[in-house]
Amino acid sequence: MKSAKVLQLAMASALGFSLVLTGCSSTTTKEASSTSDSKKVTLEFWNGFTGPDGNDMKKIVDGFNKQYEGKIEIKTQTMKWDQFYDKIRTVVNSGTAPDVAAMHLDQVPRMASKGVLTPLDDLLKDSDLKKEDFIPQVWDAGIYESKRYSVPLDVHPIALYYNVDLLKKEGFDKPPATMADFVKIAKATTKDTDGDGKIDQWGFGMPTLWPANLMYYSTLRQFGGESVSKDGMTALYNDDKGVKALQTLSDLIYKDKISPEKIQADGEVTLFKQGKMAMTINGIWMINGFKEQQGLNFAAAAIPQFGDMPATWANSHNFVIPKQKKDDPEKTKAAITFINYVTSNSIEWAKGGQIPAKNSVRDSAEFKALKEQSAIAEQVPYLVFPPASPTYVDVWAPAETAINKALLGQMTPQAALDEAKDKGEKAAKAAK
Amino acid sequence: MKTSVPVEPNLQVSAARSPKKSRTFTMQSITPYLYIAPHLLFFLIFLVLPTGYGVYLSLHDWDLLRPAKFVGLENYYDIFFNKDSIDYSEFWNACWNTFKFVIFAVPVLILVPLLLAIAIDTKTWGSGFFRALFYAPSLLSVVTAVLIWVWMFDSNAGLVNYYLAKLGITGVAWLADLPWAWIALVIITVWWTIGRNLIIFLAGLNDIPDDLHEAAKLDGAGKVSRFLNVILPGLRGPMLFALVTTTIDSFNIFGQSMVATQGGPGTETKTLIMYIREAAFGSYRMGDAAAMAIVMGMFMLIVSVVQFGWINRDRSGRKRRTQAE
C-alpha cells in the first residue's frame, strides 16, 4: 500500500515537473532600465557566470555600485553560456540588447562580423583603458577587421598539474619543463604498486576528448603550425606540423606508454584526484576543484614544451558593448567606466582561478600570493589565442573529432586530420 | 462527431419549430469541443505553430540576425543530394547512428519491463517495493542518471571494470570503444527509463481478467503457453502504446550520448538531435537545422505508421482465425 502511494507521488511530481517546464518556457522576466532619474544611469549587464565565478563577479559589481552610488547602477543578469549566446543575437535584432556584456574571446569575431557588437575605438580614446596596461596578445585578439570590439578581463590558459608526493617519491622536486624531462618523470611514476602485474599508477593521462583539443592546439603552435587561415575558410592543421603535433601526443600513449589508453571524458581528472596519476594537463579553472580534493597534494606549473618553441593555449573573458537601436552616449560612457573598474579590481576574479588581463593587477602582491595562479601566469609571454575569424569555430570543430580518432588509435593522425579538413571547410562554406 | 459540424446549420433552421430540442442538439455538438478546447489551445500554441514555423524556416537561410532569406528547397537538396554539403555526410552519419540506437534499444526497452512486470504482478512479498524501486530512476534528470553511469563505466577507475577485472576481463573502454559505447548507452537508457513501460504493462496486466488465467490453467496451459496466449494478446493495447512512444523517445536520444560519449569515438555515437542542435546553435544555420528536423520527423512518422499497421494487422488476422474456428 505504502509503495502505491510512493508511486502516485512519483507520478504526480513527474507531471508537476513537466507543467513547471511548460510554464517556464514562455516567461522571461526582464527589468526595464529606468531613465526617469536624469542624473543616474542604469546599465544592464549580461554574463554567463553561473558557477562560483558568478559570486566573484557579484562582489565586484556590488563594489562598483557602492562607489558610483547615485551616478551609475549596474543590474546584472546571469544565464548559462549556451542561452547567453543564443539570446544575445535575438535581443540585438529586436532592439532590447543589454548595455554591456561579457563573452568569450573566440566568439567575438563571429559576433562582430554579424553586427552584434559596437566598435570601441572611439569610445576608448578618452578612457584609461590602454594597450600598455594589458597582456598584448589578448588585447590585440579583440580586434576584428582592424576595429576593436572587446576589452579583456582575464586570460585562462591550460596548465600542468602535478602530484607533489608522487614526484618526490621518485626523487623529483621540480615539474618538467622539456619533453625529455616530462617523459622521464612520467616513466618513473608509471608503476605497478601492488605487484599484480598490472600498472595501477600512471605518470600522465592523455585525454582523448576535451581538453585534448587544447593540448593539440598548444602543441601545434609549438611546432610553428597554424590552425586555420586568416580568412577562416581553409584548414591548415593537416600539414606536416599539425601531423607531427598529433603524433607527439599519440606517442605518449602508444610509444612511451606513460598514459592509459582510451581515456573517457574526464577520466584523467578522476585518476589525478584519486592520487593514481602523477601529472595532468587541464585549464586554470581546475585549481579550486583540485584544492577541494582531500589528501591531494598538488602544485601547478607551465605546461612542458613538446615542440620547438613555447606556446600555450588560452581563452579570455571579454567585455563588449552590444549594438543598440539608438546610441546613448551617456550609457556607453558609463559602460566604459564600469569596464575600467572591473578590469582594475579583478583580484577577486583571479581567486576563482583566472589570470587578470590587466598588468597592474597581475603585478600586485595580492596576485603573487596566489600560488597556483601566479605559477600558471608564467606562461603569459607566450599565450596563444584562437585566430580572429568568424568561421574559425566551424573549420576547427572537426579537428577535435580527428584528435579523438587518432588518440584512440582508430586512424593515423594524417588521415584523421585530412578528413577533418574536408569537413571543416564544408562547414565553413555552409556557415558563411 | 465528424458529421455533427455540417449538420449544425440545418438544426438552426429547425430551431423555430421546436426550440427545446434544437438547443440540446446545439449544446451537444458544442460540448465535446469545449472539453478538448484547453488541450487544443496548448496543442496549437506548442505544437502546430512551432511545426508550421519549422517548415517555414526550412525553406530559408537564417542566422538569427539578418532577415531570413528564402532559398526554396535548397536546404533539403543539400541533405539528400549535394555531396559537397557538410549536411550530406554528417546528417546521414547521425541518422544511421540514431537508427542503430533505436534498433538496439527498443527491443530491450520493451522486453525487460515486460518480464519485470510479469514478475512483479505475481504479487509476492515485496512486489510493491520493487515497483517503486524500478520506477525511481525515471525521476532523475538525464544528466544525473548518465553521470552516475559515467563514473561506474570509467575504464580505469570505475566500479564495472573493477569487478570485471576480478573475473579476469580487463581493458574494456566502455565509453570510448565500439561496440561497448552502444552497449553502455543502452544499459544507461534501460536503467533510466524502465519505469514508464513497467507501469504501463502492470496496468495492462491488471486488466486481464483472472478467469482467463484460471481457464487456461484448467485447460492445462503451461507458463510459456499462458504468456503467449493469455498475457501477450491481453497486452496488445499497452504494447502498441509502449512500442510507439519508446521508439519515438529512442529516436530523440540526446542527453545520454551528449554526456556519456560526447558523440565519440569519433562521431560514431553522434545522434540526429546532437547534430541538428550543433547546426542550429553551434553554426547558427537555423534553416538547415529546421530542414533536418523535418526530415527526421518524417522518418519517425513513417516508423510509427508502420508499427500501428503491423499491430492492427495482427489483430484482424487473429479475429479472422477465431471466426474460422
Coordinates of N, CA, C and O in Angstrom, one line a residue, chain B residues 219-296:
Chain B
D219 N -7.2 -25.8 -18.6 CA -7.0 -26.4 -19.9 C -5.6 -27.1 -20.0 O -5.3 -27.6 -21.0
G220 N -4.8 -26.8 -18.9 CA -3.5 -27.4 -18.9 C -2.4 -26.6 -19.5 O -1.4 -27.2 -19.9
A221 N -2.7 -25.3 -19.7 CA -1.6 -24.5 -20.3 C -0.5 -24.2 -19.4 O -0.7 -23.9 -18.2
G222 N 0.7 -24.4 -19.8 CA 1.9 -24.1 -19.0 C 2.2 -22.6 -18.9 O 1.5 -21.8 -19.5
K223 N 3.3 -22.3 -18.3 CA 3.6 -20.9 -18.1 C 3.9 -20.2 -19.4 O 3.4 -19.1 -19.7
V224 N 4.7 -20.9 -20.3 CA 5.0 -20.3 -21.6 C 3.8 -20.1 -22.4 O 3.5 -19.1 -23.1
S225 N 2.9 -21.1 -22.4 CA 1.7 -21.1 -23.2 C 0.8 -20.0 -22.7 O 0.2 -19.3 -23.5
R226 N 0.7 -19.8 -21.4 CA -0.1 -18.7 -20.9 C 0.4 -17.3 -21.3 O -0.3 -16.4 -21.6
F227 N 1.8 -17.2 -21.2 CA 2.4 -16.0 -21.6 C 2.0 -15.6 -23.1 O 1.7 -14.5 -23.4
L228 N 2.1 -16.7 -24.0 CA 1.9 -16.4 -25.4 C 0.4 -16.2 -25.7 O 0.1 -15.4 -26.6
N229 N -0.4 -17.0 -25.0 CA -1.9 -17.0 -25.4 C -2.8 -16.2 -24.6 O -3.9 -15.9 -25.0
V230 N -2.4 -15.8 -23.4 CA -3.2 -15.0 -22.5 C -2.6 -13.6 -22.3 O -3.2 -12.6 -22.6
I231 N -1.4 -13.6 -21.8 CA -0.8 -12.3 -21.5 C -0.5 -11.4 -22.7 O -1.0 -10.3 -22.8
L232 N 0.2 -12.0 -23.7 CA 0.5 -11.1 -24.8 C -0.7 -10.6 -25.6 O -0.7 -9.4 -25.8
P233 N -1.7 -11.4 -25.9 CA -2.9 -10.8 -26.6 C -3.6 -9.8 -25.7 O -4.1 -8.8 -26.1
G234 N -3.6 -10.1 -24.4 CA -4.3 -9.2 -23.4 C -3.5 -7.8 -23.3 O -4.1 -6.8 -22.9
L235 N -2.3 -7.8 -23.7 CA -1.5 -6.6 -23.5 C -1.4 -5.8 -24.9 O -0.5 -4.9 -25.0
R236 N -2.2 -6.2 -25.9 CA -1.9 -5.6 -27.2 C -2.0 -4.0 -27.1 O -1.2 -3.4 -27.7
G237 N -3.0 -3.5 -26.5 CA -3.2 -2.0 -26.4 C -2.0 -1.4 -25.8 O -1.3 -0.5 -26.4
P238 N -1.7 -1.8 -24.5 CA -0.5 -1.2 -23.8 C 0.8 -1.4 -24.7 O 1.7 -0.5 -24.7
M239 N 0.9 -2.6 -25.3 CA 2.1 -2.9 -26.1 C 2.2 -1.9 -27.3 O 3.3 -1.4 -27.5
L240 N 1.1 -1.6 -27.9 CA 1.2 -0.7 -29.0 C 1.6 0.7 -28.5 O 2.6 1.3 -29.1
F241 N 1.0 1.1 -27.4 CA 1.4 2.4 -26.9 C 2.9 2.5 -26.5 O 3.6 3.4 -26.8
A242 N 3.3 1.4 -25.7 CA 4.7 1.4 -25.3 C 5.7 1.4 -26.5 O 6.7 2.1 -26.5
L243 N 5.3 0.6 -27.5 CA 6.2 0.4 -28.6 C 6.4 1.7 -29.4 O 7.5 2.2 -29.7
V244 N 5.3 2.4 -29.6 CA 5.3 3.6 -30.4 C 6.0 4.7 -29.6 O 6.9 5.4 -30.1
T245 N 5.7 4.9 -28.4 CA 6.3 6.0 -27.6 C 7.8 5.7 -27.3 O 8.6 6.6 -27.4
T246 N 8.1 4.4 -27.1 CA 9.5 4.1 -26.8 C 10.3 4.4 -28.1 O 11.5 4.8 -28.0
T247 N 9.8 4.0 -29.2 CA 10.5 4.2 -30.5 C 10.8 5.7 -30.7 O 11.9 6.1 -31.0
I248 N 9.7 6.5 -30.5 CA 9.9 8.0 -30.7 C 10.9 8.5 -29.7 O 11.8 9.3 -30.1
D249 N 10.8 8.1 -28.4 CA 11.8 8.5 -27.5 C 13.2 8.1 -27.8 O 14.1 8.9 -27.6
S250 N 13.3 6.9 -28.4 CA 14.7 6.5 -28.7 C 15.2 7.3 -29.9 O 16.4 7.5 -30.0
F251 N 14.4 7.6 -30.9 CA 14.8 8.5 -32.0 C 15.4 9.8 -31.4 O 16.3 10.4 -31.9
N252 N 14.8 10.3 -30.3 CA 15.1 11.5 -29.8 C 16.3 11.5 -28.8 O 16.6 12.4 -28.1
I253 N 17.1 10.4 -28.8 CA 18.2 10.3 -27.9 C 19.2 11.4 -28.1 O 19.6 11.8 -29.2
F254 N 19.5 12.1 -26.9 CA 20.4 13.2 -27.0 C 21.2 13.3 -25.7 O 22.5 13.2 -25.8
G255 N 20.6 13.4 -24.6 CA 21.3 13.6 -23.3 C 22.3 12.5 -23.0 O 23.4 12.7 -22.6
Q256 N 21.9 11.2 -23.3 CA 22.8 10.1 -22.9 C 24.1 10.2 -23.7 O 25.2 10.1 -23.1
S257 N 24.1 10.3 -25.0 CA 25.3 10.3 -25.7 C 26.1 11.7 -25.6 O 27.3 11.7 -25.6
M258 N 25.3 12.7 -25.4 CA 25.9 14.0 -25.2 C 26.8 14.0 -23.9 O 27.9 14.5 -23.9
V259 N 26.3 13.5 -22.8 CA 27.0 13.5 -21.6 C 28.0 12.3 -21.5 O 29.2 12.5 -21.1
A260 N 27.7 11.1 -22.0 CA 28.5 10.0 -21.7 C 29.6 9.9 -22.7 O 30.8 9.6 -22.3
T261 N 29.4 10.0 -24.0 CA 30.4 9.8 -25.0 C 30.8 11.0 -25.8 O 31.7 11.0 -26.6
Q262 N 30.0 12.1 -25.7 CA 30.2 13.3 -26.5 C 30.2 12.9 -28.0 O 30.9 13.6 -28.8
G263 N 29.5 11.9 -28.3 CA 29.4 11.5 -29.7 C 30.5 10.6 -30.2 O 30.5 10.1 -31.3
G264 N 31.5 10.3 -29.3 CA 32.6 9.6 -29.7 C 32.4 8.1 -29.5 O 31.4 7.7 -29.0
P265 N 33.3 7.2 -29.9 CA 34.6 7.5 -30.5 C 34.4 8.2 -31.9 O 33.5 7.7 -32.7
G266 N 35.2 9.2 -32.2 CA 34.9 9.9 -33.4 C 33.6 10.6 -33.4 O 33.2 11.3 -32.5
T267 N 32.8 10.2 -34.4 CA 31.4 10.7 -34.5 C 30.4 9.4 -34.5 O 29.3 9.5 -35.0
E268 N 30.9 8.3 -33.9 CA 30.2 7.1 -34.1 C 28.9 7.0 -33.2 O 28.0 6.3 -33.5
T269 N 28.8 7.8 -32.2 CA 27.6 7.8 -31.4 C 26.9 9.2 -31.4 O 26.1 9.5 -30.5
K270 N 27.3 10.0 -32.4 CA 26.6 11.3 -32.5 C 25.3 11.1 -33.1 O 25.1 10.5 -34.2
T271 N 24.2 11.5 -32.4 CA 22.9 11.3 -32.9 C 22.3 12.5 -33.6 O 22.8 13.6 -33.6
L272 N 21.1 12.2 -34.2 CA 20.5 13.3 -35.1 C 20.3 14.6 -34.3 O 20.6 15.6 -34.8
I273 N 19.7 14.4 -33.1 CA 19.4 15.7 -32.3 C 20.7 16.4 -32.0 O 20.7 17.6 -32.0
M274 N 21.7 15.6 -31.7 CA 23.0 16.3 -31.4 C 23.5 17.1 -32.6 O 23.9 18.2 -32.5
Y275 N 23.4 16.5 -33.8 CA 23.9 17.2 -35.0 C 23.0 18.4 -35.3 O 23.5 19.5 -35.7
I276 N 21.7 18.2 -35.2 CA 20.8 19.3 -35.5 C 21.0 20.5 -34.6 O 21.0 21.6 -35.0
R277 N 21.2 20.2 -33.3 CA 21.5 21.2 -32.3 C 22.8 22.0 -32.7 O 22.8 23.2 -32.6
E278 N 23.8 21.2 -33.1 CA 25.1 21.7 -33.4 C 24.9 22.7 -34.6 O 25.4 23.8 -34.6
A279 N 24.1 22.3 -35.6 CA 23.9 23.1 -36.8 C 23.2 24.4 -36.4 O 23.5 25.5 -36.9
A280 N 22.2 24.3 -35.5 CA 21.3 25.4 -35.2 C 22.1 26.4 -34.2 O 22.1 27.6 -34.5
F281 N 22.6 25.8 -33.1 CA 23.2 26.7 -32.1 C 24.7 26.7 -32.1 O 25.3 27.5 -31.3
G282 N 25.3 25.9 -32.9 CA 26.8 26.0 -33.0 C 27.2 26.9 -34.2 O 28.0 27.7 -34.1
S283 N 26.5 26.6 -35.3 CA 26.8 27.3 -36.5 C 25.7 28.3 -36.9 O 25.9 29.0 -37.9
Y284 N 24.7 28.4 -36.1 CA 23.5 29.3 -36.4 C 23.0 29.1 -37.8 O 22.8 30.1 -38.5
R285 N 22.9 27.9 -38.2 CA 22.2 27.6 -39.5 C 20.8 27.1 -39.2 O 20.5 25.9 -39.3
M286 N 19.9 28.0 -38.9 CA 18.6 27.7 -38.5 C 17.8 27.0 -39.6 O 17.1 26.0 -39.3
G287 N 18.0 27.4 -40.8 CA 17.2 26.8 -41.9 C 17.6 25.4 -42.2 O 16.8 24.5 -42.3
D288 N 18.9 25.1 -42.2 CA 19.4 23.8 -42.4 C 18.9 22.9 -41.3 O 18.5 21.8 -41.5
A289 N 19.0 23.4 -40.1 CA 18.6 22.6 -38.9 C 17.2 22.3 -39.0 O 16.7 21.2 -38.7
A290 N 16.3 23.3 -39.4 CA 14.9 23.1 -39.4 C 14.6 22.0 -40.5 O 13.8 21.1 -40.3
A291 N 15.3 22.1 -41.6 CA 15.1 21.1 -42.7 C 15.4 19.7 -42.2 O 14.7 18.7 -42.4
M292 N 16.5 19.6 -41.5 CA 16.9 18.3 -41.0 C 15.9 17.7 -39.9 O 15.6 16.6 -39.9
A293 N 15.4 18.7 -39.1 CA 14.5 18.3 -38.1 C 13.2 17.7 -38.7 O 12.6 16.8 -38.3
I294 N 12.8 18.4 -39.9 CA 11.6 17.9 -40.5 C 11.8 16.6 -41.2 O 10.9 15.7 -41.1
V295 N 13.0 16.4 -41.8 CA 13.2 15.1 -42.4 C 13.2 14.0 -41.3 O 12.6 12.9 -41.5
M296 N 13.8 14.3 -40.2 CA 13.8 13.4 -39.1 C 12.4 13.1 -38.6 O 12.0 11.9 -38.3

